[in-house]
mmCIF file of C-alpha atoms in Angstrom:
data_model
loop_
_atom_site.group_PDB
_atom_site.id
_atom_site.type_symbol
_atom_site.label_atom_id
_atom_site.label_comp_id
_atom_site.label_asym_id
_atom_site.label_seq_id
_atom_site.Cartn_x
_atom_site.Cartn_y
_atom_site.Cartn_z
ATOM 1 C CA UNK A 1 103.889 109.884 111.143
ATOM 2 C CA UNK A 2 101.727 108.353 108.390
ATOM 3 C CA UNK A 3 98.897 110.366 106.939
ATOM 4 C CA UNK A 4 95.398 109.186 107.865
ATOM 5 C CA UNK A 5 92.563 108.667 105.376
ATOM 6 C CA UNK A 6 90.984 111.899 106.625
ATOM 7 C CA UNK A 7 94.205 113.821 105.928
ATOM 8 C CA UNK A 8 94.354 112.346 102.478
ATOM 9 C CA UNK A 9 90.768 113.410 101.725
ATOM 10 C CA UNK A 10 91.416 116.962 103.008
ATOM 11 C CA UNK A 11 94.583 117.241 100.923
ATOM 12 C CA UNK A 12 92.709 116.010 97.879
ATOM 13 C CA UNK A 13 90.076 118.611 98.314
ATOM 14 C CA UNK A 14 92.567 121.418 98.928
ATOM 15 C CA UNK A 15 94.912 120.582 96.034
ATOM 16 C CA UNK A 16 93.912 121.655 92.541
ATOM 17 C CA UNK A 17 92.510 118.846 90.432
ATOM 18 C CA UNK A 18 94.645 117.901 87.564
ATOM 19 C CA UNK A 19 93.206 116.797 84.232
ATOM 20 C CA UNK A 20 93.887 113.229 83.283
ATOM 21 C CA UNK A 21 96.216 112.338 80.461
ATOM 22 C CA UNK A 22 93.212 111.172 78.483
ATOM 23 C CA UNK A 23 91.437 114.518 78.938
ATOM 24 C CA UNK A 24 94.451 116.415 77.774
ATOM 25 C CA UNK A 25 94.951 114.178 74.763
ATOM 26 C CA UNK A 26 91.190 114.447 73.902
ATOM 27 C CA UNK A 27 91.389 118.299 73.935
ATOM 28 C CA UNK A 28 94.504 118.213 71.778
ATOM 29 C CA UNK A 29 92.919 115.881 69.306
ATOM 30 C CA UNK A 30 89.813 117.969 69.047
ATOM 31 C CA UNK A 31 91.762 121.170 68.684
ATOM 32 C CA UNK A 32 93.911 119.560 65.991
ATOM 33 C CA UNK A 33 90.796 118.323 64.216
ATOM 34 C CA UNK A 34 89.470 121.904 64.179
ATOM 35 C CA UNK A 35 92.782 123.273 62.903
ATOM 36 C CA UNK A 36 93.154 120.513 60.319
ATOM 37 C CA UNK A 37 90.001 121.786 58.597
ATOM 38 C CA UNK A 38 91.906 124.964 57.579
ATOM 39 C CA UNK A 39 95.135 123.269 56.550
ATOM 40 C CA UNK A 40 94.075 122.818 52.859
ATOM 41 C CA UNK A 41 93.233 126.524 52.787
ATOM 42 C CA UNK A 42 96.556 127.767 54.122
ATOM 43 C CA UNK A 43 98.137 128.137 50.630
ATOM 44 C CA UNK A 44 94.911 129.901 49.478
ATOM 45 C CA UNK A 45 95.033 132.258 52.433
ATOM 46 C CA UNK A 46 98.704 132.984 51.817
ATOM 47 C CA UNK A 47 97.976 133.714 48.148
ATOM 48 C CA UNK A 48 95.024 135.973 48.974
ATOM 49 C CA UNK A 49 97.182 137.831 51.559
ATOM 50 C CA UNK A 50 99.960 138.374 48.952
ATOM 51 C CA UNK A 51 97.427 139.827 46.468
ATOM 52 C CA UNK A 52 95.121 141.862 48.670
ATOM 53 C CA UNK A 53 97.113 143.077 51.596
ATOM 54 C CA UNK A 54 98.560 145.944 49.423
ATOM 55 C CA UNK A 55 95.021 146.683 48.266
ATOM 56 C CA UNK A 56 93.716 146.845 51.876
ATOM 57 C CA UNK A 57 96.652 149.088 52.835
ATOM 58 C CA UNK A 58 95.702 151.434 50.043
ATOM 59 C CA UNK A 59 92.053 151.389 50.978
ATOM 60 C CA UNK A 60 92.614 152.090 54.620
ATOM 61 C CA UNK A 61 94.905 154.967 53.704
ATOM 62 C CA UNK A 62 92.634 156.574 51.112
ATOM 63 C CA UNK A 63 88.961 156.204 50.382
ATOM 64 C CA UNK A 64 87.966 154.303 53.491
ATOM 65 C CA UNK A 65 88.984 157.494 55.443
ATOM 66 C CA UNK A 66 86.118 159.404 53.698
ATOM 67 C CA UNK A 67 82.697 159.649 55.190
ATOM 68 C CA UNK A 68 81.129 158.172 52.102
ATOM 69 C CA UNK A 69 83.228 155.020 52.186
ATOM 70 C CA UNK A 70 83.597 154.440 55.924
ATOM 71 C CA UNK A 71 81.334 151.421 55.746
ATOM 72 C CA UNK A 72 83.958 149.534 53.738
ATOM 73 C CA UNK A 73 85.954 148.161 56.748
ATOM 74 C CA UNK A 74 82.683 147.229 58.517
ATOM 75 C CA UNK A 75 81.386 145.324 55.503
ATOM 76 C CA UNK A 76 84.776 143.535 55.162
ATOM 77 C CA UNK A 77 84.730 142.491 58.865
ATOM 78 C CA UNK A 78 81.137 141.276 58.662
ATOM 79 C CA UNK A 79 81.852 139.355 55.464
ATOM 80 C CA UNK A 80 84.761 137.537 57.138
ATOM 81 C CA UNK A 81 82.561 136.717 60.090
ATOM 82 C CA UNK A 82 79.839 135.429 57.757
ATOM 83 C CA UNK A 83 82.472 133.200 56.019
ATOM 84 C CA UNK A 84 83.593 131.835 59.414
ATOM 85 C CA UNK A 85 79.988 131.350 60.553
ATOM 86 C CA UNK A 86 79.123 129.293 57.422
ATOM 87 C CA UNK A 87 82.417 127.362 57.337
ATOM 88 C CA UNK A 88 81.061 124.226 59.043
ATOM 89 C CA UNK A 89 77.953 124.243 56.831
ATOM 90 C CA UNK A 90 80.210 124.612 53.772
ATOM 91 C CA UNK A 91 82.401 121.651 54.810
ATOM 92 C CA UNK A 92 79.370 119.550 55.559
ATOM 93 C CA UNK A 93 77.742 120.348 52.221
ATOM 94 C CA UNK A 94 80.971 119.448 50.368
ATOM 95 C CA UNK A 95 81.123 115.950 51.910
ATOM 96 C CA UNK A 96 81.012 113.338 49.146
ATOM 97 C CA UNK A 97 80.468 116.011 46.490
ATOM 98 C CA UNK A 98 82.660 116.517 43.423
ATOM 99 C CA UNK A 99 84.632 119.609 42.811
ATOM 100 C CA UNK A 100 83.911 121.773 39.755
ATOM 101 C CA UNK A 101 86.216 122.743 36.929
ATOM 102 C CA UNK A 102 83.906 125.749 36.373
ATOM 103 C CA UNK A 103 86.030 127.432 39.050
ATOM 104 C CA UNK A 104 88.942 127.942 36.598
ATOM 105 C CA UNK A 105 87.068 130.501 34.376
ATOM 106 C CA UNK A 106 86.164 132.462 37.558
ATOM 107 C CA UNK A 107 89.657 132.391 38.783
ATOM 108 C CA UNK A 108 91.027 133.590 35.449
ATOM 109 C CA UNK A 109 88.419 136.366 35.266
ATOM 110 C CA UNK A 110 89.292 137.439 38.769
ATOM 111 C CA UNK A 111 93.048 137.536 38.071
ATOM 112 C CA UNK A 112 92.464 139.565 34.920
ATOM 113 C CA UNK A 113 90.291 142.015 36.857
ATOM 114 C CA UNK A 114 92.850 142.284 39.602
ATOM 115 C CA UNK A 115 95.743 142.829 37.119
ATOM 116 C CA UNK A 116 93.723 145.483 35.250
ATOM 117 C CA UNK A 117 92.564 147.201 38.364
ATOM 118 C CA UNK A 118 95.933 147.245 40.050
ATOM 119 C CA UNK A 119 97.823 148.483 37.043
ATOM 120 C CA UNK A 120 95.314 151.090 36.050
ATOM 121 C CA UNK A 121 94.265 152.126 39.558
ATOM 122 C CA UNK A 122 90.645 151.018 39.034
ATOM 123 C CA UNK A 123 89.392 150.025 42.492
ATOM 124 C CA UNK A 124 86.145 148.706 41.151
ATOM 125 C CA UNK A 125 88.032 145.885 39.363
ATOM 126 C CA UNK A 126 90.778 145.482 41.886
ATOM 127 C CA UNK A 127 88.483 145.124 44.988
ATOM 128 C CA UNK A 128 85.700 143.350 43.105
ATOM 129 C CA UNK A 129 88.027 140.649 41.812
ATOM 130 C CA UNK A 130 88.244 139.086 45.316
ATOM 131 C CA UNK A 131 84.571 137.977 45.091
ATOM 132 C CA UNK A 132 85.118 136.185 41.756
ATOM 133 C CA UNK A 133 88.390 134.714 43.041
ATOM 134 C CA UNK A 134 86.823 133.333 46.231
ATOM 135 C CA UNK A 135 83.955 131.852 44.322
ATOM 136 C CA UNK A 136 86.267 130.112 41.832
ATOM 137 C CA UNK A 137 88.460 128.763 44.608
ATOM 138 C CA UNK A 138 85.461 127.336 46.477
ATOM 139 C CA UNK A 139 84.300 125.613 43.312
ATOM 140 C CA UNK A 140 87.736 124.162 42.685
ATOM 141 C CA UNK A 141 88.287 122.919 46.228
ATOM 142 C CA UNK A 142 84.793 122.087 47.453
ATOM 143 C CA UNK A 143 82.223 122.247 44.644
ATOM 144 C CA UNK A 144 78.824 123.809 44.003
ATOM 145 C CA UNK A 145 77.094 122.961 47.228
ATOM 146 C CA UNK A 146 79.897 124.559 49.232
ATOM 147 C CA UNK A 147 79.598 127.704 47.119
ATOM 148 C CA UNK A 148 75.840 127.689 47.853
ATOM 149 C CA UNK A 149 76.621 127.627 51.576
ATOM 150 C CA UNK A 150 78.804 130.698 51.280
ATOM 151 C CA UNK A 151 76.686 132.694 48.748
ATOM 152 C CA UNK A 152 75.512 135.336 51.203
ATOM 153 C CA UNK A 153 79.000 136.146 52.486
ATOM 154 C CA UNK A 154 80.126 136.599 48.854
ATOM 155 C CA UNK A 155 77.074 138.635 47.979
ATOM 156 C CA UNK A 156 77.583 140.856 51.087
ATOM 157 C CA UNK A 157 81.137 141.678 49.967
ATOM 158 C CA UNK A 158 79.642 143.572 47.021
ATOM 159 C CA UNK A 159 78.848 146.435 49.402
ATOM 160 C CA UNK A 160 82.510 147.138 50.015
ATOM 161 C CA UNK A 161 83.376 147.409 46.330
ATOM 162 C CA UNK A 162 83.979 151.119 45.421
ATOM 163 C CA UNK A 163 81.729 152.143 42.569
ATOM 164 C CA UNK A 164 83.035 154.322 39.725
ATOM 165 C CA UNK A 165 82.642 157.968 40.461
ATOM 166 C CA UNK A 166 80.617 158.579 37.223
ATOM 167 C CA UNK A 167 77.909 156.167 38.401
ATOM 168 C CA UNK A 168 77.963 157.567 41.930
ATOM 169 C CA UNK A 169 77.583 161.140 40.683
ATOM 170 C CA UNK A 170 74.865 160.253 38.293
ATOM 171 C CA UNK A 171 72.665 158.536 40.943
ATOM 172 C CA UNK A 172 73.575 160.699 44.017
ATOM 173 C CA UNK A 173 72.235 163.995 42.756
ATOM 174 C CA UNK A 174 68.631 162.825 42.177
ATOM 175 C CA UNK A 175 68.678 161.128 45.605
ATOM 176 C CA UNK A 176 69.929 164.290 47.344
ATOM 177 C CA UNK A 177 67.310 166.339 45.615
ATOM 178 C CA UNK A 178 64.553 164.006 46.636
ATOM 179 C CA UNK A 179 65.747 163.776 50.282
ATOM 180 C CA UNK A 180 66.095 167.540 50.629
ATOM 181 C CA UNK A 181 62.704 168.064 48.998
ATOM 182 C CA UNK A 182 60.892 165.802 51.558
ATOM 183 C CA UNK A 183 62.915 167.184 54.505
ATOM 184 C CA UNK A 184 62.037 170.744 53.512
ATOM 185 C CA UNK A 185 58.261 170.054 53.150
ATOM 186 C CA UNK A 186 58.105 168.147 56.468
ATOM 187 C CA UNK A 187 59.876 170.944 58.433
ATOM 188 C CA UNK A 188 57.830 173.647 56.684
ATOM 189 C CA UNK A 189 54.635 171.819 57.562
ATOM 190 C CA UNK A 190 55.433 171.898 61.228
ATOM 191 C CA UNK A 191 56.173 175.654 61.189
ATOM 192 C CA UNK A 192 59.952 176.039 60.666
ATOM 193 C CA UNK A 193 61.193 178.929 58.455
ATOM 194 C CA UNK A 194 62.877 176.844 55.752
ATOM 195 C CA UNK A 195 63.489 177.156 52.029
ATOM 196 C CA UNK A 196 65.426 175.249 49.467
ATOM 197 C CA UNK A 197 67.365 175.853 46.242
ATOM 198 C CA UNK A 198 68.408 172.523 44.798
ATOM 199 C CA UNK A 199 70.333 170.706 47.476
ATOM 200 C CA UNK A 200 71.006 173.919 49.457
ATOM 201 C CA UNK A 201 68.635 174.405 52.321
ATOM 202 C CA UNK A 202 68.105 177.617 54.307
ATOM 203 C CA UNK A 203 66.573 177.345 57.760
ATOM 204 C CA UNK A 204 66.384 180.641 59.645
ATOM 205 C CA UNK A 205 69.649 182.501 58.997
ATOM 206 C CA UNK A 206 71.618 179.300 58.329
ATOM 207 C CA UNK A 207 72.322 177.595 55.000
ATOM 208 C CA UNK A 208 73.017 173.900 54.767
ATOM 209 C CA UNK A 209 74.336 171.890 51.855
ATOM 210 C CA UNK A 210 72.986 168.323 51.621
ATOM 211 C CA UNK A 211 76.287 166.497 51.117
ATOM 212 C CA UNK A 212 76.835 163.051 49.606
ATOM 213 C CA UNK A 213 77.581 161.576 53.000
ATOM 214 C CA UNK A 214 74.135 162.687 54.257
ATOM 215 C CA UNK A 215 71.992 161.418 51.497
ATOM 216 C CA UNK A 216 74.130 159.860 48.767
ATOM 217 C CA UNK A 217 74.325 156.510 47.030
ATOM 218 C CA UNK A 218 76.880 155.147 49.457
ATOM 219 C CA UNK A 219 74.625 155.841 52.412
ATOM 220 C CA UNK A 220 71.789 154.080 50.680
ATOM 221 C CA UNK A 221 73.960 151.029 49.988
ATOM 222 C CA UNK A 222 75.169 150.977 53.593
ATOM 223 C CA UNK A 223 71.598 150.930 54.815
ATOM 224 C CA UNK A 224 70.742 148.216 52.265
ATOM 225 C CA UNK A 225 73.597 146.129 53.674
ATOM 226 C CA UNK A 226 72.288 146.604 57.161
ATOM 227 C CA UNK A 227 68.789 145.479 56.168
ATOM 228 C CA UNK A 228 69.941 142.408 54.277
ATOM 229 C CA UNK A 229 72.196 141.440 57.185
ATOM 230 C CA UNK A 230 69.197 141.741 59.544
ATOM 231 C CA UNK A 231 67.149 139.436 57.271
ATOM 232 C CA UNK A 232 70.012 136.976 57.163
ATOM 233 C CA UNK A 233 70.477 136.845 60.903
ATOM 234 C CA UNK A 234 66.753 136.755 61.817
ATOM 235 C CA UNK A 235 66.054 134.007 59.328
ATOM 236 C CA UNK A 236 62.293 134.188 59.005
ATOM 237 C CA UNK A 237 60.593 131.136 57.561
ATOM 238 C CA UNK A 238 57.991 133.126 55.634
ATOM 239 C CA UNK A 239 58.912 133.906 52.033
ATOM 240 C CA UNK A 240 56.302 136.675 51.973
ATOM 241 C CA UNK A 241 57.936 138.505 54.876
ATOM 242 C CA UNK A 242 61.446 138.107 53.513
ATOM 243 C CA UNK A 243 60.509 139.464 50.065
ATOM 244 C CA UNK A 244 58.421 142.209 51.518
ATOM 245 C CA UNK A 245 61.179 143.290 53.907
ATOM 246 C CA UNK A 246 63.794 143.201 51.101
ATOM 247 C CA UNK A 247 61.578 145.525 49.015
ATOM 248 C CA UNK A 248 60.874 147.833 51.992
ATOM 249 C CA UNK A 249 64.562 148.303 52.699
ATOM 250 C CA UNK A 250 64.773 150.893 49.912
ATOM 251 C CA UNK A 251 62.068 153.249 51.243
ATOM 252 C CA UNK A 252 63.312 152.681 54.799
ATOM 253 C CA UNK A 253 66.792 153.782 53.768
ATOM 254 C CA UNK A 254 65.340 156.844 52.016
ATOM 255 C CA UNK A 255 63.261 157.658 55.135
ATOM 256 C CA UNK A 256 66.303 157.303 57.401
ATOM 257 C CA UNK A 257 68.228 159.751 55.159
ATOM 258 C CA UNK A 258 65.386 162.268 55.444
ATOM 259 C CA UNK A 259 65.433 161.911 59.225
ATOM 260 C CA UNK A 260 69.163 162.600 59.273
ATOM 261 C CA UNK A 261 68.856 165.736 57.133
ATOM 262 C CA UNK A 262 65.952 166.963 59.290
ATOM 263 C CA UNK A 263 67.959 166.269 62.430
ATOM 264 C CA UNK A 264 70.936 168.272 61.164
ATOM 265 C CA UNK A 265 68.626 171.132 60.058
ATOM 266 C CA UNK A 266 67.029 171.286 63.540
ATOM 267 C CA UNK A 267 70.410 171.033 65.329
ATOM 268 C CA UNK A 268 71.714 173.921 63.251
ATOM 269 C CA UNK A 269 68.619 176.005 63.713
ATOM 270 C CA UNK A 270 68.444 175.606 67.506
ATOM 271 C CA UNK A 271 72.141 175.309 68.500
ATOM 272 C CA UNK A 272 73.985 177.117 65.733
ATOM 273 C CA UNK A 273 76.222 176.270 62.803
ATOM 274 C CA UNK A 274 79.117 175.027 64.932
ATOM 275 C CA UNK A 275 76.908 172.423 66.634
ATOM 276 C CA UNK A 276 75.571 171.302 63.240
ATOM 277 C CA UNK A 277 79.029 170.836 61.786
ATOM 278 C CA UNK A 278 80.770 169.478 64.902
ATOM 279 C CA UNK A 279 80.104 166.512 67.212
ATOM 280 C CA UNK A 280 76.296 166.650 66.718
ATOM 281 C CA UNK A 281 76.902 166.265 62.920
ATOM 282 C CA UNK A 282 78.770 163.042 63.547
ATOM 283 C CA UNK A 283 76.129 161.991 66.061
ATOM 284 C CA UNK A 284 73.475 162.388 63.365
ATOM 285 C CA UNK A 285 75.143 159.521 61.547
ATOM 286 C CA UNK A 286 74.355 157.360 64.527
ATOM 287 C CA UNK A 287 70.811 158.627 64.356
ATOM 288 C CA UNK A 288 70.692 157.589 60.715
ATOM 289 C CA UNK A 289 71.560 153.940 61.363
ATOM 290 C CA UNK A 290 69.492 153.717 64.571
ATOM 291 C CA UNK A 291 66.397 155.051 62.797
ATOM 292 C CA UNK A 292 66.911 152.678 59.890
ATOM 293 C CA UNK A 293 67.293 149.689 62.256
ATOM 294 C CA UNK A 294 64.270 150.704 64.265
ATOM 295 C CA UNK A 295 62.222 151.028 61.128
ATOM 296 C CA UNK A 296 63.318 147.628 59.875
ATOM 297 C CA UNK A 297 62.494 145.983 63.220
ATOM 298 C CA UNK A 298 59.160 147.792 63.387
ATOM 299 C CA UNK A 299 58.076 146.754 59.875
ATOM 300 C CA UNK A 300 59.184 143.191 60.554
ATOM 301 C CA UNK A 301 57.106 143.180 63.752
ATOM 302 C CA UNK A 302 54.123 144.501 61.856
ATOM 303 C CA UNK A 303 54.442 141.785 59.144
ATOM 304 C CA UNK A 304 54.845 139.156 61.823
ATOM 305 C CA UNK A 305 51.690 140.353 63.595
ATOM 306 C CA UNK A 306 49.732 140.473 60.338
ATOM 307 C CA UNK A 307 50.829 136.948 59.380
ATOM 308 C CA UNK A 308 49.730 135.598 62.762
ATOM 309 C CA UNK A 309 46.353 137.305 62.403
ATOM 310 C CA UNK A 310 45.966 135.909 58.904
ATOM 311 C CA UNK A 311 46.769 132.337 60.078
ATOM 312 C CA UNK A 312 44.234 132.635 62.941
ATOM 313 C CA UNK A 313 41.603 133.922 60.473
ATOM 314 C CA UNK A 314 42.295 131.060 58.085
ATOM 315 C CA UNK A 315 41.681 128.432 60.809
ATOM 316 C CA UNK A 316 37.897 127.606 60.822
ATOM 317 C CA UNK A 317 36.175 127.997 64.125
ATOM 318 C CA UNK A 318 35.181 124.737 65.783
ATOM 319 C CA UNK A 319 32.165 124.332 68.003
#
């Protein structure tokens, strides 16, 4: 029996449609075109891996396990995502543009910092060298306009560089004193039995030490990174709003730290010391970042509303 035209149509509908040879070749060409963009960077990636994989292994096994430095892996991941996000813009900006020999001094500075930091166990130099090295390599391979396209990703990486302990200790104590002072006065004003001696707070029968992780320099830097990332992703056109928000990030981060210390004090007062030092202590860290993010969004909305009102007021009324 020979198949009828109706049978052929039914079999065509029931059988899975296969892509044509041209479709398959087109997809292969497009995927190869995407991959070919990264081919010149493969030796660079291999060299960076050889240099910094031991550094990352050390960081993940040491300071990035501490509460004060737990933002390090997050900043690294976000920085890599920012690099990938700006990759097409970097390649487009580099089209027809000359490379720059100014990248060599940056590369040499970076290698010197890495050698010094690695040999002397100075993480500030060892980790910080990657920023100089990436900037120098971009200049050597793509030029100044490409470096401009990746400037924020390089800048954001600064927040993962461990600062020298002397600087941290010098700046952290005044910050903890200020945060605990404000938290004490707010809670006292609403009727809680609270007192303070330095950075040690007593609420009821409980005593709390305001630690570095609660109100230290690293917390402030983490919140600064969060605010700057928000500004980068939102991309407001108004220079006034961007500058104002960048300035407001510092008091917002301070306020979020006060909120966290107050939350821990209230948890300890109402639920006991175990609750204050257990799961709810870790949960207060979430409260810190959520409160900071909500404050940033709120101030941004207020500035947006004010700018709209100002523009409407500036337009003369027509009859």
